[in-house]
Amino acid sequence: DTVLTQSPALAVSPGERVTISCRASESVSTGMHWYQQKPGQQPKLLIYGASNLESGVPARFSGSGSGTDFTLTIDPVEADDTATYFCQQSWNDLTFGSGTKLEIK
Amino acid sequence: QVTLKESGPGILQPSQTLSLTCTFSGFSLSTYGMGVGWIRQPSGKGLEWLANIWWDDDKYYNPSLKNRLTISKDTSNNQAFLKITNVDTADTATYYCARYNSGFDYWGQGVMVTVSS
């Protein structure tokens, strides 16, 4: 299995830039996607193919990386971005990261 | 407009078989490249991918659960199905179905399933 490792939590202030990382245990090329999940809601696709912005998602969100190291960037962060962010790879079957809980101070 | 909705038994007993249905609209599972997947999430925990089925009836399963899972589809009625055999309390979770098209781009609201004796 390809294991995806994410840091468990981050706290930032509104207006700041935040980067959320995801490291894969083996190369997944650019087969990486990012989701936002707010409490009580289903996940929402933000970024697909490592760096492609899903339609309707604000341009404050961006993704980068290839191989084993990936980053989701939110710039600038807004209060409504409070959520858990999951990475998911589709290169070797499918697996999800454990999620990064983002708190806006 | 793409929508998906999951349905299931709500509660079942250990060792039983869980049968889930995903009814969708706004796309066809006969369209090239289209897929539907099942993902579950225990309360307060992360997401676990279970299985995907594709437009050409190809199927992919989570290797750690493969011997308990069966995914299928009814293209004419816009439905996808998942069966999980021999359930245990560890299978208690919210189960989501989602369309797969370069990532899971549309999700259902999820259905809660509790395994309890």
Short mmCIF file of C-alpha atoms in Angstrom, two decimals, chain A residues 1 33 35 37 41-45 48-49 54 86 88 90 93-98, chain B residues 39 41 45-49 52 60-63 96 100 102-105 107-109:
data_model
loop_
_atom_site.label_atom_id
_atom_site.label_comp_id
_atom_site.label_asym_id
_atom_site.label_seq_id
_atom_site.Cartn_x
_atom_site.Cartn_y
_atom_site.Cartn_z
CA ASP A 1 0.00 0.00 0.00
CA HIS A 33 -5.69 15.05 -5.17
CA TYR A 35 -10.06 17.49 -0.44
CA GLN A 37 -14.01 18.40 4.70
CA GLN A 41 -20.24 17.48 5.52
CA GLN A 42 -18.93 15.27 2.77
CA PRO A 43 -15.45 15.96 1.41
CA LYS A 44 -15.06 18.44 -1.42
CA LEU A 45 -12.46 18.12 -4.19
CA TYR A 48 -6.77 17.14 -8.86
CA GLY A 49 -3.68 15.85 -10.62
CA GLU A 54 -11.25 22.05 -9.50
CA PHE A 86 -7.07 15.19 3.04
CA GLN A 88 -5.47 11.12 -1.85
CA SER A 90 -4.51 7.41 -7.43
CA ASP A 93 -4.69 1.77 -6.13
CA LEU A 94 -6.21 4.58 -4.08
CA THR A 95 -5.33 5.72 -0.58
CA PHE A 96 -6.09 8.74 1.57
CA GLY A 97 -3.86 10.57 3.97
CA SER A 98 -4.92 10.81 7.60
CA ILE B 39 -15.31 5.48 0.76
CA GLN B 41 -15.32 7.26 7.52
CA LYS B 45 -11.67 9.55 11.95
CA GLY B 46 -10.19 9.68 8.48
CA LEU B 47 -11.32 8.48 5.07
CA GLU B 48 -10.80 4.92 3.87
CA TRP B 49 -11.19 4.06 0.20
CA ASN B 52 -14.06 1.64 -7.47
CA TYR B 60 -10.52 -2.10 -8.01
CA TYR B 61 -10.58 -2.99 -4.35
CA ASN B 62 -8.74 -1.92 -1.22
CA PRO B 63 -6.24 -4.77 -0.85
CA TYR B 96 -19.99 7.60 0.93
CA TYR B 100 -14.47 9.37 -9.90
CA SER B 102 -9.68 12.70 -11.91
CA GLY B 103 -10.34 12.57 -8.20
CA PHE B 104 -13.67 12.09 -6.48
CA ASP B 105 -15.36 15.19 -7.82
CA TRP B 107 -19.93 12.99 -3.34
CA GLY B 108 -23.13 11.80 -1.79
CA GLN B 109 -24.20 12.96 1.66
#
